[in-house]
Tab-separated table of C-alpha atoms in Angstrom:
chain	number	residue	atom	x	y	z
F	1	GLY	CA	0.000	0.000	0.000
F	2	GLU	CA	0.964	3.661	-0.141
F	3	SER	CA	3.102	4.830	2.713
F	4	VAL	CA	5.170	7.662	4.029
F	5	GLY	CA	8.471	6.851	5.652
F	6	LEU	CA	11.640	8.400	7.010
F	7	HIS	CA	15.197	7.540	6.060
F	8	LEU	CA	16.752	7.877	9.531
F	9	PRO	CA	15.186	7.140	12.901
F	10	THR	CA	17.644	9.328	14.880
F	11	LEU	CA	19.732	12.397	14.150
F	12	SER	CA	22.228	14.123	16.450
F	13	VAL	CA	23.519	17.606	15.628
F	14	GLN	CA	25.704	20.145	17.356
F	15	GLU	CA	23.991	23.263	18.616
F	16	GLY	CA	24.291	25.978	15.994
F	17	ASP	CA	24.655	23.580	13.083
F	18	ASN	CA	22.002	23.053	10.452
F	19	SER	CA	19.780	19.958	10.596
F	20	ILE	CA	18.332	18.102	7.663
F	21	ILE	CA	15.555	15.574	8.198
F	22	ASN	CA	14.449	13.481	5.251
F	23	CYS	CA	11.225	11.815	4.252
F	24	ALA	CA	10.296	9.545	1.358
F	25	TYR	CA	6.751	9.141	0.171
F	26	SER	CA	5.313	6.658	-2.258
F	27	ASN	CA	1.923	8.089	-3.231
F	28	SER	CA	2.524	10.128	-6.357
F	29	ALA	CA	-1.010	11.510	-6.062
F	30	SER	CA	-0.207	13.284	-2.792
F	31	ASP	CA	-0.509	17.010	-3.267
F	32	TYR	CA	0.095	18.409	0.189
F	33	PHE	CA	2.799	17.718	2.738
F	34	ILE	CA	3.290	18.794	6.328
F	35	TRP	CA	6.070	18.602	8.858
F	36	TYR	CA	5.123	18.171	12.493
F	37	LYS	CA	7.269	18.485	15.600
F	38	GLN	CA	6.477	16.416	18.668
F	39	GLU	CA	8.208	17.229	21.913
F	40	SER	CA	8.242	14.832	24.815
F	41	GLY	CA	4.866	14.697	26.537
F	42	LYS	CA	3.136	16.760	23.893
F	43	GLY	CA	1.087	16.196	20.786
F	44	PRO	CA	2.419	16.930	17.291
F	45	GLN	CA	2.685	20.602	16.401
F	46	PHE	CA	2.490	21.978	12.878
F	47	ILE	CA	5.797	23.390	11.640
F	48	ILE	CA	5.498	24.031	7.931
F	49	ASP	CA	3.636	22.764	4.913
F	50	ILE	CA	4.109	22.693	1.159
F	51	ARG	CA	1.853	21.995	-1.787
F	52	SER	CA	2.924	19.895	-4.715
F	53	ASN	CA	3.035	22.876	-7.070
F	54	MET	CA	6.013	24.196	-5.104
F	55	ASP	CA	9.499	22.801	-4.562
F	56	LYS	CA	10.600	25.003	-1.683
F	57	ARG	CA	8.999	26.895	1.135
F	58	GLN	CA	10.669	28.850	3.905
F	59	GLY	CA	9.558	29.658	7.401
F	60	GLN	CA	11.318	31.020	10.408
F	61	ARG	CA	14.591	29.030	10.566
F	62	VAL	CA	12.926	26.148	8.705
F	63	THR	CA	12.810	25.278	5.042
F	64	VAL	CA	10.929	22.441	3.388
F	65	LEU	CA	12.105	21.074	0.057
F	66	LEU	CA	9.976	18.881	-2.171
F	67	ASN	CA	11.378	16.764	-4.981
F	68	LYS	CA	8.450	15.179	-6.769
F	69	THR	CA	10.682	13.386	-9.236
F	70	VAL	CA	12.115	11.130	-6.543
F	71	LYS	CA	9.208	11.574	-4.117
F	72	HIS	CA	11.392	13.061	-1.425
F	73	LEU	CA	10.676	15.683	1.187
F	74	SER	CA	13.146	17.294	3.561
F	75	LEU	CA	13.054	19.662	6.479
F	76	GLN	CA	16.015	21.925	7.061
F	77	ILE	CA	16.454	23.658	10.398
F	78	ALA	CA	18.976	26.481	10.484
F	79	ALA	CA	21.147	27.150	13.527
F	80	THR	CA	19.678	24.237	15.487
F	81	GLN	CA	18.903	25.022	19.111
F	82	PRO	CA	18.343	22.770	22.135
F	83	GLY	CA	14.631	23.593	21.917
F	84	ASP	CA	14.549	21.912	18.526
F	85	SER	CA	15.112	18.518	20.144
F	86	ALA	CA	12.002	16.507	19.343
F	87	VAL	CA	10.586	13.884	17.020
F	88	TYR	CA	9.794	15.207	13.560
F	89	PHE	CA	7.088	13.652	11.364
F	90	CYS	CA	6.260	14.208	7.777
F	91	ALA	CA	2.685	13.673	6.647
F	92	GLU	CA	1.041	13.597	3.263
F	93	ASN	CA	-2.439	14.234	2.010
F	94	SER	CA	-3.813	12.857	-1.218
F	95	GLY	CA	-7.360	13.933	-0.650
F	96	ASN	CA	-8.695	10.471	0.188
F	97	THR	CA	-7.333	10.128	3.716
F	98	PRO	CA	-6.884	13.297	5.756
F	99	LEU	CA	-3.257	12.639	6.630
F	100	VAL	CA	-0.825	9.734	6.368
F	101	PHE	CA	2.112	10.006	8.745
F	102	GLY	CA	5.655	8.725	8.624
F	103	LYS	CA	7.311	7.006	11.585
F	104	GLY	CA	9.299	10.027	12.736
F	105	THR	CA	12.932	11.029	13.225
F	106	ARG	CA	14.248	11.899	16.657
F	107	LEU	CA	16.445	14.987	16.574
F	108	SER	CA	18.893	15.410	19.454
F	109	VAL	CA	20.775	18.671	19.792
F	110	ILE	CA	24.166	18.478	21.474
F	111	ALA	CA	25.038	21.599	23.445
G	1	GLU	CA	-8.004	27.076	27.804
G	2	THR	CA	-7.140	27.263	24.170
G	3	GLY	CA	-6.423	24.696	21.497
G	4	VAL	CA	-7.117	21.028	22.021
G	5	THR	CA	-7.156	19.529	25.504
G	6	GLN	CA	-7.258	15.905	26.542
G	7	THR	CA	-8.000	14.228	29.845
G	8	PRO	CA	-6.703	12.279	31.557
G	9	ARG	CA	-3.078	12.743	30.551
G	10	HIS	CA	-2.131	9.334	31.947
G	11	LEU	CA	-4.261	6.266	32.527
G	12	VAL	CA	-3.518	2.794	33.840
G	13	MET	CA	-6.255	0.218	33.525
G	14	GLY	CA	-6.771	-3.497	33.831
G	15	MET	CA	-8.084	-5.580	30.976
G	16	THR	CA	-11.537	-5.836	32.551
G	17	ASN	CA	-11.936	-2.121	33.282
G	18	LYS	CA	-14.099	0.388	31.436
G	19	LYS	CA	-12.708	3.887	31.052
G	20	SER	CA	-13.208	6.903	28.804
G	21	LEU	CA	-10.823	9.387	27.248
G	22	LYS	CA	-12.021	12.934	26.710
G	23	CYS	CA	-11.027	15.516	24.145
G	24	GLU	CA	-12.195	19.094	23.893
G	25	GLN	CA	-11.323	21.619	21.210
G	26	HIS	CA	-11.651	25.381	21.604
G	27	LEU	CA	-10.841	26.280	17.991
G	28	GLY	CA	-14.312	26.346	16.469
G	29	HIS	CA	-13.521	23.358	14.265
G	30	ASN	CA	-16.142	20.956	12.936
G	31	ALA	CA	-14.034	17.823	12.513
G	32	MET	CA	-12.345	15.734	15.180
G	33	TYR	CA	-10.037	12.726	15.046
G	34	TRP	CA	-8.671	9.958	17.237
G	35	TYR	CA	-5.163	8.643	16.550
G	36	LYS	CA	-3.141	5.886	18.178
G	37	GLN	CA	0.612	6.409	18.534
G	38	SER	CA	2.654	3.327	19.397
G	39	ALA	CA	6.405	3.115	19.771
G	40	LYS	CA	8.259	2.917	16.474
G	41	LYS	CA	5.069	3.021	14.402
G	42	PRO	CA	3.460	5.828	12.438
G	43	LEU	CA	0.445	7.621	13.814
G	44	GLU	CA	-2.593	5.457	13.103
G	45	LEU	CA	-5.868	7.154	12.324
G	46	MET	CA	-8.669	5.470	14.251
G	47	PHE	CA	-11.818	7.547	13.832
G	48	VAL	CA	-12.918	10.706	12.081
G	49	TYR	CA	-15.961	12.771	12.948
G	50	SER	CA	-17.380	15.566	10.842
G	51	LEU	CA	-20.239	17.632	12.246
G	52	GLU	CA	-20.692	14.996	14.973
G	53	GLU	CA	-21.113	12.163	12.476
G	54	ARG	CA	-18.572	9.395	12.174
G	55	VAL	CA	-17.169	9.450	8.663
G	56	GLU	CA	-14.258	7.083	9.035
G	57	ASN	CA	-13.556	3.989	11.114
G	58	ASN	CA	-10.235	2.467	10.206
G	59	SER	CA	-10.915	-1.158	11.153
G	60	VAL	CA	-10.661	-0.406	14.829
G	61	PRO	CA	-11.678	-3.223	17.222
G	62	SER	CA	-15.050	-2.803	18.881
G	63	ARG	CA	-13.412	-2.538	22.300
G	64	PHE	CA	-12.816	1.093	21.254
G	65	SER	CA	-16.047	3.055	21.001
G	66	PRO	CA	-16.002	6.741	20.016
G	67	GLU	CA	-18.646	9.300	20.840
G	68	CYS	CA	-19.004	12.857	19.561
G	69	PRO	CA	-21.890	14.618	21.341
G	70	ASN	CA	-21.110	17.999	19.755
G	71	SER	CA	-18.458	19.556	17.578
G	72	SER	CA	-16.325	20.567	20.565
G	73	HIS	CA	-16.169	17.252	22.403
G	74	LEU	CA	-14.956	13.799	21.504
G	75	PHE	CA	-14.779	10.719	23.696
G	76	LEU	CA	-13.140	7.352	23.317
G	77	HIS	CA	-14.755	4.683	25.474
G	78	LEU	CA	-12.500	1.776	26.342
G	79	HIS	CA	-13.697	-1.696	27.356
G	80	THR	CA	-11.817	-4.964	27.874
G	81	LEU	CA	-8.610	-3.703	26.315
G	82	GLN	CA	-5.518	-5.777	25.662
G	83	PRO	CA	-1.930	-4.995	26.712
G	84	GLU	CA	-1.072	-4.270	23.071
G	85	ASP	CA	-3.514	-1.372	23.216
G	86	SER	CA	-1.078	0.476	25.458
G	87	ALA	CA	-0.107	3.607	23.531
G	88	LEU	CA	-0.458	7.368	23.346
G	89	TYR	CA	-3.934	8.303	22.149
G	90	LEU	CA	-4.046	11.627	20.379
G	91	CYS	CA	-7.041	13.742	19.568
G	92	ALA	CA	-6.978	16.313	16.780
G	93	SER	CA	-9.384	18.782	15.257
G	94	SER	CA	-9.677	20.718	12.024
G	95	ASP	CA	-12.089	22.464	9.750
G	96	TRP	CA	-13.639	19.742	7.618
G	97	GLY	CA	-12.782	21.709	4.489
G	98	GLN	CA	-9.144	21.836	5.608
G	99	LYS	CA	-8.761	18.391	7.104
G	100	GLU	CA	-5.105	18.290	6.127
G	101	THR	CA	-4.419	21.008	8.714
G	102	GLN	CA	-5.028	19.352	12.056
G	103	TYR	CA	-4.326	20.597	15.530
G	104	PHE	CA	-3.378	17.987	18.084
G	105	GLY	CA	-3.960	17.667	21.787
G	106	PRO	CA	-1.217	16.505	24.183
G	107	GLY	CA	-2.488	12.932	24.218
G	108	THR	CA	-3.442	10.409	26.860
G	109	ARG	CA	-0.725	7.907	27.733
G	110	LEU	CA	-2.559	4.609	28.278
G	111	LEU	CA	-1.117	1.537	29.947
G	112	VAL	CA	-3.163	-1.654	29.938
G	113	LEU	CA	-2.079	-4.232	32.484
């Protein structure tokens, strides 16, 4: 079946460095993608989204890149801070199911 | 309170117990969702309600029974659960026309003994 997955389960980065979290999706009909951040003891929080008619979108310290050719999504976090430590999920929407989530990548920031 | 709230935050229950999880959203949304989050697995959509009507039931066992009395409240009634049902249960809400943009509550951490 169609699925959304993540390349790496864990990622450790030095404080101040940039982080890149990757996501592969298999449903070529998906037209909307979201990145969520989930801190310990909390529910997922929306970070940034992108529609399939775009290949890049920037937020505050975060950038999402979409490569539809290889069905790949990435989240870049600039100048990673300790508060960025969390599990990051990508999710896709193809219109049939509200959201399909990936397993998540745990980001650990080393001070 | 603002956003999406869930109670209780933690729950321990035996396999013969009956308990209920509660979710309340203060965002004026008309769609609500229950998700199950287990270790090392993606978020699993369990139920979807739109305007208090159940529109999706993703093959969830009958020991989980949802209830949506109004657009602001959602319950998940639990009965004779199994240890493998131990997980974080997340509630979310959205506008039905923007169901890809969901706002999540903090979850209820459930342990079934």
